[in-house]
PDB file of C-alpha atoms in Angstrom:
ATOM      1  CA  GLY I   1      -3.053  19.881  -2.739  1.00 65.00           C
ATOM      2  CA  SER I   2      -2.038  16.541  -1.412  1.00 82.00           C
ATOM      3  CA  CYS I   3      -1.907  12.967  -2.619  1.00 85.00           C
ATOM      4  CA  THR I   4      -4.638  10.541  -1.540  1.00 84.00           C
ATOM      5  CA  ASN I   5      -3.395   7.604   0.498  1.00 88.00           C
ATOM      6  CA  HIS I   6      -4.449   5.032  -2.109  1.00 89.00           C
ATOM      7  CA  CYS I   7      -5.089   1.382  -1.409  1.00 90.00           C
ATOM      8  CA  VAL I   8      -2.405  -0.491  -3.356  1.00 93.00           C
ATOM      9  CA  TRP I   9      -4.443  -3.666  -3.971  1.00 92.00           C
ATOM     10  CA  ASN I  10      -6.351  -4.135  -7.232  1.00 91.00           C
ATOM     11  CA  ASN I  11      -5.746  -0.468  -8.044  1.00 90.00           C
ATOM     12  CA  TYR I  12      -5.496   0.385 -11.742  1.00 90.00           C
ATOM     13  CA  ASN I  13      -3.159   3.293 -10.876  1.00 90.00           C
ATOM     14  CA  ILE I  14      -0.621   1.124  -9.006  1.00 93.00           C
ATOM     15  CA  THR I  15       0.498  -1.807 -11.139  1.00 92.00           C
ATOM     16  CA  ASP I  16       3.431  -4.162 -11.619  1.00 87.00           C
ATOM     17  CA  ILE I  17       4.110  -4.329 -15.368  1.00 85.00           C
ATOM     18  CA  GLY I  18       0.438  -3.721 -16.078  1.00 82.00           C
ATOM     19  CA  SER I  19      -0.903  -6.200 -13.505  1.00 90.00           C
ATOM     20  CA  ARG I  20      -2.808  -4.986 -10.471  1.00 91.00           C
ATOM     21  CA  LEU I  21      -1.246  -5.952  -7.157  1.00 94.00           C
ATOM     22  CA  TRP I  22      -2.694  -8.479  -4.705  1.00 94.00           C
ATOM     23  CA  ASN I  23      -1.212 -10.109  -1.582  1.00 94.00           C
ATOM     24  CA  ASN I  24      -3.506 -12.049   0.757  1.00 93.00           C
ATOM     25  CA  GLY I  25      -0.892 -12.215   3.526  1.00 95.00           C
ATOM     26  CA  LEU I  26      -0.519  -8.433   3.703  1.00 96.00           C
ATOM     27  CA  ILE I  27      -4.229  -7.717   3.199  1.00 93.00           C
ATOM     28  CA  SER I  28      -5.172 -10.045   6.069  1.00 92.00           C
ATOM     29  CA  ARG I  29      -2.817  -8.042   8.324  1.00 95.00           C
ATOM     30  CA  GLY I  30      -4.453  -4.749   7.370  1.00 92.00           C
ATOM     31  CA  ILE I  31      -1.554  -3.569   5.184  1.00 95.00           C
ATOM     32  CA  LEU I  32      -3.598  -1.804   2.527  1.00 93.00           C
ATOM     33  CA  TYR I  33      -2.359   1.706   1.821  1.00 93.00           C
ATOM     34  CA  ILE I  34       0.673   3.373   0.271  1.00 95.00           C
ATOM     35  CA  THR I  35       1.618   4.784   3.682  1.00 94.00           C
ATOM     36  CA  ASP I  36       1.761   1.245   5.101  1.00 96.00           C
ATOM     37  CA  PHE I  37       4.953   0.892   3.029  1.00 97.00           C
ATOM     38  CA  MET I  38       6.419   4.250   4.097  1.00 96.00           C
ATOM     39  CA  ASP I  39       8.503   5.423   7.047  1.00 93.00           C
ATOM     40  CA  ASP I  40       7.960   8.571   9.125  1.00 88.00           C
ATOM     41  CA  ASP I  41       9.838  10.628   6.519  1.00 87.00           C
ATOM     42  CA  ASN I  42       7.302   9.608   3.824  1.00 86.00           C
ATOM     43  CA  THR I  43       9.820   7.499   1.924  1.00 92.00           C
ATOM     44  CA  LEU I  44       9.338   3.852   0.991  1.00 96.00           C
ATOM     45  CA  MET I  45      10.865   1.501   3.553  1.00 97.00           C
ATOM     46  CA  PRO I  46      13.491  -1.038   2.549  1.00 97.00           C
ATOM     47  CA  TYR I  47      12.367  -4.676   2.821  1.00 98.00           C
ATOM     48  CA  ASN I  48      14.036  -5.406   6.174  1.00 97.00           C
ATOM     49  CA  LEU I  49      12.557  -2.295   7.820  1.00 97.00           C
ATOM     50  CA  PHE I  50       9.108  -3.060   6.388  1.00 98.00           C
ATOM     51  CA  CYS I  51       9.239  -6.604   7.797  1.00 98.00           C
ATOM     52  CA  GLU I  52      10.479  -5.343  11.159  1.00 97.00           C
ATOM     53  CA  HIS I  53       7.825  -2.615  11.310  1.00 97.00           C
ATOM     54  CA  TRP I  54       4.982  -5.054  10.596  1.00 97.00           C
ATOM     55  CA  ASN I  55       6.564  -8.073  12.357  1.00 97.00           C
ATOM     56  CA  LEU I  56       6.645 -10.138   9.157  1.00 97.00           C
ATOM     57  CA  ASP I  57       8.964 -12.792   7.803  1.00 94.00           C
ATOM     58  CA  SER I  58       9.720 -14.088   4.325  1.00 93.00           C
ATOM     59  CA  THR I  59       6.848 -16.607   4.520  1.00 94.00           C
ATOM     60  CA  VAL I  60       4.421 -13.642   4.410  1.00 95.00           C
ATOM     61  CA  ILE I  61       6.283 -11.583   1.815  1.00 97.00           C
ATOM     62  CA  THR I  62       9.474 -12.385  -0.063  1.00 96.00           C
ATOM     63  CA  PRO I  63      12.058  -9.737  -0.924  1.00 97.00           C
ATOM     64  CA  LYS I  64      11.143 -10.079  -4.629  1.00 96.00           C
ATOM     65  CA  THR I  65       7.428  -9.590  -3.981  1.00 96.00           C
ATOM     66  CA  TYR I  66       8.200  -6.558  -1.831  1.00 97.00           C
ATOM     67  CA  VAL I  67      10.365  -5.067  -4.576  1.00 96.00           C
ATOM     68  CA  ASP I  68       7.510  -5.560  -7.081  1.00 96.00           C
ATOM     69  CA  ILE I  69       5.126  -3.667  -4.780  1.00 97.00           C
ATOM     70  CA  LYS I  70       7.694  -0.953  -4.069  1.00 96.00           C
ATOM     71  CA  MET I  71       8.405  -0.489  -7.789  1.00 96.00           C
ATOM     72  CA  ALA I  72       4.671  -0.230  -8.556  1.00 96.00           C
ATOM     73  CA  ILE I  73       4.321   2.507  -5.915  1.00 96.00           C
ATOM     74  CA  ARG I  74       7.398   4.273  -7.313  1.00 95.00           C
ATOM     75  CA  LYS I  75       5.911   4.095 -10.805  1.00 94.00           C
ATOM     76  CA  PHE I  76       2.718   5.733  -9.489  1.00 95.00           C
ATOM     77  CA  ASN I  77       4.746   8.431  -7.699  1.00 94.00           C
ATOM     78  CA  CYS I  78       5.181  11.630  -9.707  1.00 92.00           C
ATOM     79  CA  PRO I  79       6.641  14.513  -7.651  1.00 90.00           C
ATOM     80  CA  MET I  80       5.727  17.021 -10.377  1.00 92.00           C
ATOM     81  CA  VAL I  81       1.998  16.212  -9.967  1.00 91.00           C
ATOM     82  CA  ALA I  82       0.566  17.013  -6.508  1.00 87.00           C
ATOM     83  CA  HIS I  83      -2.071  14.261  -6.476  1.00 87.00           C
ATOM     84  CA  ARG I  84       0.594  11.642  -7.393  1.00 92.00           C
ATOM     85  CA  ASP I  85       3.428  12.868  -5.130  1.00 93.00           C
ATOM     86  CA  ILE I  86       3.635  10.265  -2.367  1.00 92.00           C
ATOM     87  CA  SER I  87       5.797  12.557  -0.230  1.00 90.00           C
ATOM     88  CA  ARG I  88       2.674  14.749   0.087  1.00 88.00           C
ATOM     89  CA  ILE I  89       0.268  12.030   1.246  1.00 87.00           C
ATOM     90  CA  ASP I  90      -2.144  13.106   3.926  1.00 73.00           C
ATOM     91  CA  LYS I  91      -2.400   9.993   6.113  1.00 71.00           C
ATOM     92  CA  LYS I  92      -5.881  11.101   7.253  1.00 66.00           C
ATOM     93  CA  ASP I  93      -7.057  11.022   3.621  1.00 63.00           C
ATOM     94  CA  SER I  94      -7.420   7.246   3.289  1.00 61.00           C
ATOM     95  CA  LEU I  95     -10.246   5.030   2.174  1.00 55.00           C
ATOM     96  CA  GLN I  96     -11.035   3.719   5.665  1.00 49.00           C
ATOM     97  CA  PHE I  97     -14.090   1.630   4.818  1.00 47.00           C
ATOM     98  CA  PHE I  98     -11.925  -1.484   4.401  1.00 53.00           C
ATOM     99  CA  LYS I  99     -11.554  -1.846   8.192  1.00 52.00           C
ATOM    100  CA  ASP I 100     -14.112  -2.453  10.925  1.00 50.00           C
ATOM    101  CA  ALA I 101     -14.344  -0.620  14.275  1.00 50.00           C
ATOM    102  CA  ASN I 102     -11.562  -2.829  15.704  1.00 56.00           C
ATOM    103  CA  LYS I 103      -9.302  -1.898  12.775  1.00 55.00           C
ATOM    104  CA  ASN I 104      -9.537  -5.420  11.373  1.00 56.00           C
ATOM    105  CA  VAL I 105      -9.854  -5.874   7.644  1.00 53.00           C
ATOM    106  CA  CYS I 106     -13.518  -6.466   6.830  1.00 53.00           C
ATOM    107  CA  LYS I 107     -14.378 -10.066   5.950  1.00 45.00           C
ATOM    108  CA  SER I 108     -16.182  -8.939   2.813  1.00 44.00           C
ATOM    109  CA  VAL I 109     -12.989  -7.533   1.266  1.00 44.00           C
ATOM    110  CA  ASN I 110     -12.024  -9.342  -1.908  1.00 42.00           C
ATOM    111  CA  GLY I 111     -10.429  -8.649  -5.264  1.00 44.00           C
ATOM    112  CA  GLY I 112     -13.628  -7.197  -6.642  1.00 42.00           C
ATOM    113  CA  LYS I 113     -14.186  -4.775  -3.797  1.00 45.00           C
ATOM    114  CA  ILE I 114     -10.738  -3.379  -2.980  1.00 46.00           C
ATOM    115  CA  ARG I 115      -9.908  -0.567  -5.360  1.00 42.00           C
ATOM    116  CA  GLY I 116      -8.032   2.677  -5.220  1.00 38.00           C
ATOM    117  CA  GLN I 117     -10.795   5.179  -5.883  1.00 35.00           C
TER     118      GLN I 117
END
C-alpha cells in the first residue's frame, strides 16, 4: 500500500496543535499537497529550499509558519502505518479536483471545500 498525497489545508488529519492549517498565499500558488513540501527523495524540504523551489520569499511564508506546517506533516507521518508513511506517497494519487485544466487553483476553493479526504 501507499500513502495518499493529502491536501494539507483544512485537513483534520494534518493539524498544528489541534488547529487545521490554512495559508492563502500558498493556496493561491497551487501549493496544496504534502508532496509540495517534499524533495525528490520524499523528505520534507528545509525552509530555504522550499522557498527556492517555489520562488517564494518571507512575505508569502515566514520561517515560523513553514515550521508549523512541516511539524503538522511530521505529526501525520507514521512510518509504521503504510497509509500514513509520507515516504511512500504515490504522487499520482492526489485529489486533483482543486485545480483547473491550466493547473490553476479553482476560484471556488475555500476553507469549507478544501479537505483531505
